[in-house]
Amino acid sequence: MPVIENSSQSDTSQLSFDDFKNIIIKDYRVGYESRQASLIGRREVLTGKAKFGIFGDGKEVAQLAMAKAFRKGDWRAGYYRDQTFMFATGMTTLTEFFAQLYANPDTEKDPASAGRQMNCHFATRTIDENGDWNDLTAMMNCSSDISTTGGHMPRLLGLAYASKLYRQNKELSYLKNFSVKGNEVAFGTIGNGSTSEGLFFETFNAAGVLQVPMAISVWDDAYGISVPAKYQTTKEDISEILKGFQREDGTNGYEIFKVRGWDYVGLCETYEKAIAICREEHVPVLIHVTEMTQPQGHSTSGSHERYKSKERLAWEDEHDCLVQMRKWMLETAIATNEELDELEEKAKTHVRNCQREAWNDLESQIKNEITQATLLINNLALSSEYDQQLLDINKVLTECFDPARRDVMAAVRKALLATAHEYSDTRNELLAWFNNENVKNKDRFNSKLFTDTQYSPLYVPEIFAEYDQDGKFLDGREILNACFDANFTRDKSLVAFGEDVGSIGDVNQGFAGLQAKFGDLRIADTGIREATIIGQGLGLAMRGLRPIAEIQYLDYLMYAMNVLSDDLASLSYRTKAGQKAPLIIRTRGHRLEGIWHSGSPLGFILNALRGIHICVPRNMTQAAGMYNTLLRGDEPALVIECLNGYRLKEQLPSNVGEFTVPLGRAEILREGNDITIVSYGSTLRIVQEAAHDLEMLGIYVEIIDPQTLYPFDLDNICAQSLQKTSKLLVVDEDVPGGGSAYILQHILEKQNGYFSLDSQPRTLSAKQHRPPYGSDGDYYSKPSHEDIVETVYDMMAQTYPENYPPIY
Ligand SMILES: Cc1ncc(C[n+]2csc(CCOP(=O)(O)OP(=O)(O)O)c2C)c(N)n1
Ligand SMILES: [Mg+2]
């Protein structure tokens, strides 16, 4: 008889046989209810009540076993097959499961995503509505799922790494809400097919190096949608090929387990053993669960009969894990057929009731809105000359099958458009109702791109830089170094890591000497693995630490872009501010040398990373002020330092660790009446030099540094400048139509700058291609001093041709 540990029952050796039976029967009930949820869920999609369904059928029994090893304070980072685990741990309920399937936008009903995510995308809420952390040691924690398979692996690494820091760095013991001596295990799940992803292998290796309590379960059903294992995995066996990671005497590495997905006893034993090693020794473990099935096929998008052979389908029927568990329970006299029949009937009714409750909840809200809207439209029809049109609109709405909010709002908007020429009290009432609903719908569907609470960096008070009379002029890198030193002294939860960040203090020495001062748990080197550097930071930030994750050059941000975009940037939105990760990404870019060290792809970054603040400091003092701001706020941000600025002299502020640069605060660097030039980062210095030459020509340019591109110039400084100059030039070194197009949209459209222009707004960017190596390559690819002077000259010539004859 196996010793089965239950999360609520720590010492099972004392259990009576009856207690033991009851635990197993309860497990079977949870598994069976979960299966019913899958069956009913699929039907709800096929009958049109929900739009898409993907379920965890065929994976139930392993998850029951995994749940037994999961404790309060632990973390999950998994994928869409894990509903049984979520039910078994109590991290979600059946009613919430259905609320998400129906896209209920209420966080009370779908706490994981407020209807924003497809079904089976799980999360627990780690912060409250004020942005304050919950006590994460007192609850079970599930980091928010993403649909991109394998995309969650880097985050898993960070969640596990946090336990290591909490265990090894005694200075963190004051952070009571996050850890009890680093005893928390980060549980990951991934499908066999998705282990083909690079992120899986990158994470796997990094965890082996770091020796963190990470437990990866691979749910192996031999397929990734229709593609069988022979096209997915070398030797068709992931644990076989990962055997080289097995730890041996005197080496780091993994403990690797393999167990069949329908073997309840084997699974319980495996999880108990594996997780004990992981938790106590901080050794990562792999649990490869084979022979899993997929009774309903991959998702509601297609049927698996198309690609599985008759033999395979028959095998799956027989090896269905719940069928096998039931058989075993009968064979071992844990339950009788009659008992299980009765349990199954009750389970079916229970799940059906939960489903109805979830449906009725949303439906009744929408019906209520329809009643209100149709009444108001009817009232309007009484006094409108478009009465027939309005009654028709109402008829369509009342006859709508399974109506949604969009149907209600579409009807109201049509009614308001039809009566746009009329003025009446009844129309005003409809309009007021519409406006009121819009506020609610904006909150339901468009809010919380950032957590947006009192802790937002936008509310960090502004503190000006101060300078002693004999304030030293230092290399830019030394300014940053002093800033980091002060912040690491002030805040013990700060950590920084990346390639070459530890021992040598980063390739440009911003962290020089700080590892020696603060220790290698706080300032650390990593392998060359950008995606998991970000994942490492993301997981730490979700667990209450304040990481600065460094990407060595901006050009390599590409390698972390999936994690940044899919996971970090969407975290607040996809949980409706139920989780936060105040991760600061530090990198350096713009111009230096050659094709892969001169990148400034801000258009790409701005388009992909809404949900992350984007800071582009022109020098290291401004960068320091931004770090000071960001480290006192709680939202994620990317800071792009100027790669060619570390050895330029800047004056050291006496309050280098305290002064702040507010986000969204544009600064006028030079005043002028003729042309407004907006630029950022490394081009600013060239623009400033060009302005000097332009002055010799009698042209006075106003130079504005937005400082942060997201948020962009919150005080409309740019548009105000245009009221004076009427001419706009945006200079950057992204591709044409990249970051500069974003800036134009802000100034012309959002700030209404268009109305102040007397000539065509212009952009001056780098070329479409990347800059060749060498100074001439740079000159012919990036905007140069002469390019800027001539572009401004040309713009002036358009208005005053007689004053500015053609140069060429
Ligand atoms: C990055 C990414 N690529 C492709 C997909 C489309 N997709 C969704 S599920 C899936 C199959 C995953 O198979 P596996 O990992 O074996 O998990 P299973 O569904 O079999 O449990 C694919 C290809 C995706 N969601 N994300
Ligand atoms: Mg699979």
JSON list of C-alpha atoms in Angstrom, two decimals, residues 528-636:
[
{"chain": "A", "resi": 528, "resn": "ILE", "atom": "CA", "xyz": [23.69, 33.32, -22.36]},
{"chain": "A", "resi": 529, "resn": "ARG", "atom": "CA", "xyz": [19.92, 32.85, -22.32]},
{"chain": "A", "resi": 530, "resn": "GLU", "atom": "CA", "xyz": [17.95, 36.06, -22.78]},
{"chain": "A", "resi": 531, "resn": "ALA", "atom": "CA", "xyz": [14.47, 34.52, -22.63]},
{"chain": "A", "resi": 532, "resn": "THR", "atom": "CA", "xyz": [15.10, 32.91, -19.28]},
{"chain": "A", "resi": 533, "resn": "ILE", "atom": "CA", "xyz": [16.90, 35.95, -17.93]},
{"chain": "A", "resi": 534, "resn": "ILE", "atom": "CA", "xyz": [13.58, 37.71, -18.39]},
{"chain": "A", "resi": 535, "resn": "GLY", "atom": "CA", "xyz": [11.68, 34.69, -17.06]},
{"chain": "A", "resi": 536, "resn": "GLN", "atom": "CA", "xyz": [13.97, 34.61, -14.05]},
{"chain": "A", "resi": 537, "resn": "GLY", "atom": "CA", "xyz": [13.12, 38.23, -13.36]},
{"chain": "A", "resi": 538, "resn": "LEU", "atom": "CA", "xyz": [9.44, 37.76, -14.03]},
{"chain": "A", "resi": 539, "resn": "GLY", "atom": "CA", "xyz": [9.13, 34.90, -11.56]},
{"chain": "A", "resi": 540, "resn": "LEU", "atom": "CA", "xyz": [11.11, 36.76, -8.89]},
{"chain": "A", "resi": 541, "resn": "ALA", "atom": "CA", "xyz": [9.01, 39.87, -9.33]},
{"chain": "A", "resi": 542, "resn": "MET", "atom": "CA", "xyz": [5.83, 37.81, -8.96]},
{"chain": "A", "resi": 543, "resn": "ARG", "atom": "CA", "xyz": [7.17, 36.61, -5.64]},
{"chain": "A", "resi": 544, "resn": "GLY", "atom": "CA", "xyz": [7.89, 39.96, -4.06]},
{"chain": "A", "resi": 545, "resn": "LEU", "atom": "CA", "xyz": [11.50, 40.58, -5.07]},
{"chain": "A", "resi": 546, "resn": "ARG", "atom": "CA", "xyz": [12.71, 43.55, -7.10]},
{"chain": "A", "resi": 547, "resn": "PRO", "atom": "CA", "xyz": [14.78, 42.26, -9.99]},
{"chain": "A", "resi": 548, "resn": "ILE", "atom": "CA", "xyz": [16.76, 44.19, -12.57]},
{"chain": "A", "resi": 549, "resn": "ALA", "atom": "CA", "xyz": [17.24, 41.73, -15.42]},
{"chain": "A", "resi": 550, "resn": "GLU", "atom": "CA", "xyz": [19.88, 42.77, -17.84]},
{"chain": "A", "resi": 551, "resn": "ILE", "atom": "CA", "xyz": [19.90, 42.12, -21.58]},
{"chain": "A", "resi": 552, "resn": "GLN", "atom": "CA", "xyz": [23.43, 42.81, -22.68]},
{"chain": "A", "resi": 553, "resn": "TYR", "atom": "CA", "xyz": [22.57, 44.70, -25.87]},
{"chain": "A", "resi": 554, "resn": "LEU", "atom": "CA", "xyz": [19.25, 45.89, -27.18]},
{"chain": "A", "resi": 555, "resn": "ASP", "atom": "CA", "xyz": [19.81, 43.77, -30.30]},
{"chain": "A", "resi": 556, "resn": "TYR", "atom": "CA", "xyz": [19.45, 40.64, -28.14]},
{"chain": "A", "resi": 557, "resn": "LEU", "atom": "CA", "xyz": [16.13, 41.69, -26.72]},
{"chain": "A", "resi": 558, "resn": "MET", "atom": "CA", "xyz": [14.70, 39.84, -29.70]},
{"chain": "A", "resi": 559, "resn": "TYR", "atom": "CA", "xyz": [15.65, 36.56, -28.02]},
{"chain": "A", "resi": 560, "resn": "ALA", "atom": "CA", "xyz": [13.49, 37.45, -25.02]},
{"chain": "A", "resi": 561, "resn": "MET", "atom": "CA", "xyz": [10.70, 39.09, -26.93]},
{"chain": "A", "resi": 562, "resn": "ASN", "atom": "CA", "xyz": [8.20, 36.25, -26.63]},
{"chain": "A", "resi": 563, "resn": "VAL", "atom": "CA", "xyz": [8.48, 36.24, -22.85]},
{"chain": "A", "resi": 564, "resn": "LEU", "atom": "CA", "xyz": [8.32, 40.02, -22.66]},
{"chain": "A", "resi": 565, "resn": "SER", "atom": "CA", "xyz": [5.38, 40.35, -24.99]},
{"chain": "A", "resi": 566, "resn": "ASP", "atom": "CA", "xyz": [3.25, 37.30, -24.26]},
{"chain": "A", "resi": 567, "resn": "ASP", "atom": "CA", "xyz": [3.91, 37.02, -20.57]},
{"chain": "A", "resi": 568, "resn": "LEU", "atom": "CA", "xyz": [5.24, 40.12, -18.82]},
{"chain": "A", "resi": 569, "resn": "ALA", "atom": "CA", "xyz": [3.48, 42.79, -20.89]},
{"chain": "A", "resi": 570, "resn": "SER", "atom": "CA", "xyz": [0.11, 41.05, -20.74]},
{"chain": "A", "resi": 571, "resn": "LEU", "atom": "CA", "xyz": [0.23, 39.95, -17.10]},
{"chain": "A", "resi": 572, "resn": "SER", "atom": "CA", "xyz": [-1.76, 42.77, -15.56]},
{"chain": "A", "resi": 573, "resn": "TYR", "atom": "CA", "xyz": [-4.27, 42.93, -18.40]},
{"chain": "A", "resi": 574, "resn": "ARG", "atom": "CA", "xyz": [-4.90, 39.21, -18.62]},
{"chain": "A", "resi": 575, "resn": "THR", "atom": "CA", "xyz": [-5.54, 38.92, -14.88]},
{"chain": "A", "resi": 576, "resn": "LYS", "atom": "CA", "xyz": [-7.33, 42.27, -14.63]},
{"chain": "A", "resi": 577, "resn": "ALA", "atom": "CA", "xyz": [-4.64, 43.34, -12.18]},
{"chain": "A", "resi": 578, "resn": "GLY", "atom": "CA", "xyz": [-4.84, 40.16, -10.17]},
{"chain": "A", "resi": 579, "resn": "GLN", "atom": "CA", "xyz": [-1.09, 39.63, -10.48]},
{"chain": "A", "resi": 580, "resn": "LYS", "atom": "CA", "xyz": [1.86, 41.95, -10.84]},
{"chain": "A", "resi": 581, "resn": "ALA", "atom": "CA", "xyz": [5.52, 41.63, -11.75]},
{"chain": "A", "resi": 582, "resn": "PRO", "atom": "CA", "xyz": [7.46, 44.85, -11.24]},
{"chain": "A", "resi": 583, "resn": "LEU", "atom": "CA", "xyz": [10.43, 43.72, -13.29]},
{"chain": "A", "resi": 584, "resn": "ILE", "atom": "CA", "xyz": [12.92, 46.28, -14.58]},
{"chain": "A", "resi": 585, "resn": "ILE", "atom": "CA", "xyz": [14.75, 45.28, -17.74]},
{"chain": "A", "resi": 586, "resn": "ARG", "atom": "CA", "xyz": [18.01, 47.06, -18.25]},
{"chain": "A", "resi": 587, "resn": "THR", "atom": "CA", "xyz": [19.66, 47.14, -21.65]},
{"chain": "A", "resi": 588, "resn": "ARG", "atom": "CA", "xyz": [21.75, 49.37, -23.87]},
{"chain": "A", "resi": 589, "resn": "GLY", "atom": "CA", "xyz": [21.37, 50.19, -27.50]},
{"chain": "A", "resi": 590, "resn": "HIS", "atom": "CA", "xyz": [21.10, 52.64, -30.38]},
{"chain": "A", "resi": 591, "resn": "ARG", "atom": "CA", "xyz": [24.32, 53.27, -32.20]},
{"chain": "A", "resi": 592, "resn": "LEU", "atom": "CA", "xyz": [27.68, 51.64, -31.74]},
{"chain": "A", "resi": 593, "resn": "GLU", "atom": "CA", "xyz": [29.14, 49.28, -34.31]},
{"chain": "A", "resi": 594, "resn": "GLY", "atom": "CA", "xyz": [27.84, 46.99, -36.97]},
{"chain": "A", "resi": 595, "resn": "ILE", "atom": "CA", "xyz": [24.71, 45.06, -37.77]},
{"chain": "A", "resi": 596, "resn": "TRP", "atom": "CA", "xyz": [24.14, 43.51, -34.35]},
{"chain": "A", "resi": 597, "resn": "HIS", "atom": "CA", "xyz": [25.36, 46.25, -32.03]},
{"chain": "A", "resi": 598, "resn": "SER", "atom": "CA", "xyz": [23.54, 49.27, -33.34]},
{"chain": "A", "resi": 599, "resn": "GLY", "atom": "CA", "xyz": [19.94, 48.30, -32.94]},
{"chain": "A", "resi": 600, "resn": "SER", "atom": "CA", "xyz": [17.25, 50.79, -32.09]},
{"chain": "A", "resi": 601, "resn": "PRO", "atom": "CA", "xyz": [14.08, 48.88, -33.02]},
{"chain": "A", "resi": 602, "resn": "LEU", "atom": "CA", "xyz": [11.72, 51.05, -30.99]},
{"chain": "A", "resi": 603, "resn": "GLY", "atom": "CA", "xyz": [8.78, 50.58, -33.34]},
{"chain": "A", "resi": 604, "resn": "PHE", "atom": "CA", "xyz": [8.99, 46.85, -32.83]},
{"chain": "A", "resi": 605, "resn": "ILE", "atom": "CA", "xyz": [9.36, 47.28, -29.08]},
{"chain": "A", "resi": 606, "resn": "LEU", "atom": "CA", "xyz": [6.54, 49.79, -28.70]},
{"chain": "A", "resi": 607, "resn": "ASN", "atom": "CA", "xyz": [4.20, 47.67, -30.76]},
{"chain": "A", "resi": 608, "resn": "ALA", "atom": "CA", "xyz": [4.94, 44.44, -28.93]},
{"chain": "A", "resi": 609, "resn": "LEU", "atom": "CA", "xyz": [5.28, 45.64, -25.36]},
{"chain": "A", "resi": 610, "resn": "ARG", "atom": "CA", "xyz": [2.21, 47.64, -24.41]},
{"chain": "A", "resi": 611, "resn": "GLY", "atom": "CA", "xyz": [1.99, 46.91, -20.72]},
{"chain": "A", "resi": 612, "resn": "ILE", "atom": "CA", "xyz": [5.67, 47.72, -20.09]},
{"chain": "A", "resi": 613, "resn": "HIS", "atom": "CA", "xyz": [6.95, 51.27, -19.62]},
{"chain": "A", "resi": 614, "resn": "ILE", "atom": "CA", "xyz": [9.57, 52.16, -22.23]},
{"chain": "A", "resi": 615, "resn": "CYS", "atom": "CA", "xyz": [12.31, 54.53, -21.09]},
{"chain": "A", "resi": 616, "resn": "VAL", "atom": "CA", "xyz": [14.91, 55.98, -23.45]},
{"chain": "A", "resi": 617, "resn": "PRO", "atom": "CA", "xyz": [17.23, 58.14, -21.35]},
{"chain": "A", "resi": 618, "resn": "ARG", "atom": "CA", "xyz": [19.58, 60.43, -23.29]},
{"chain": "A", "resi": 619, "resn": "ASN", "atom": "CA", "xyz": [22.39, 60.06, -20.77]},
{"chain": "A", "resi": 620, "resn": "MET", "atom": "CA", "xyz": [23.26, 58.11, -17.65]},
{"chain": "A", "resi": 621, "resn": "THR", "atom": "CA", "xyz": [22.03, 60.76, -15.23]},
{"chain": "A", "resi": 622, "resn": "GLN", "atom": "CA", "xyz": [18.56, 60.64, -16.73]},
{"chain": "A", "resi": 623, "resn": "ALA", "atom": "CA", "xyz": [18.80, 56.83, -16.69]},
{"chain": "A", "resi": 624, "resn": "ALA", "atom": "CA", "xyz": [19.67, 56.92, -12.99]},
{"chain": "A", "resi": 625, "resn": "GLY", "atom": "CA", "xyz": [16.68, 59.15, -12.28]},
{"chain": "A", "resi": 626, "resn": "MET", "atom": "CA", "xyz": [14.45, 56.73, -14.14]},
{"chain": "A", "resi": 627, "resn": "TYR", "atom": "CA", "xyz": [15.76, 53.74, -12.19]},
{"chain": "A", "resi": 628, "resn": "ASN", "atom": "CA", "xyz": [15.12, 55.69, -9.00]},
{"chain": "A", "resi": 629, "resn": "THR", "atom": "CA", "xyz": [11.53, 56.22, -10.11]},
{"chain": "A", "resi": 630, "resn": "LEU", "atom": "CA", "xyz": [10.91, 52.70, -11.34]},
{"chain": "A", "resi": 631, "resn": "LEU", "atom": "CA", "xyz": [12.41, 51.01, -8.30]},
{"chain": "A", "resi": 632, "resn": "ARG", "atom": "CA", "xyz": [9.94, 52.93, -6.13]},
{"chain": "A", "resi": 633, "resn": "GLY", "atom": "CA", "xyz": [6.96, 51.97, -8.30]},
{"chain": "A", "resi": 634, "resn": "ASP", "atom": "CA", "xyz": [5.49, 48.54, -8.96]},
{"chain": "A", "resi": 635, "resn": "GLU", "atom": "CA", "xyz": [5.09, 48.23, -12.73]},
{"chain": "A", "resi": 636, "resn": "PRO", "atom": "CA", "xyz": [7.39, 46.66, -15.31]}
]
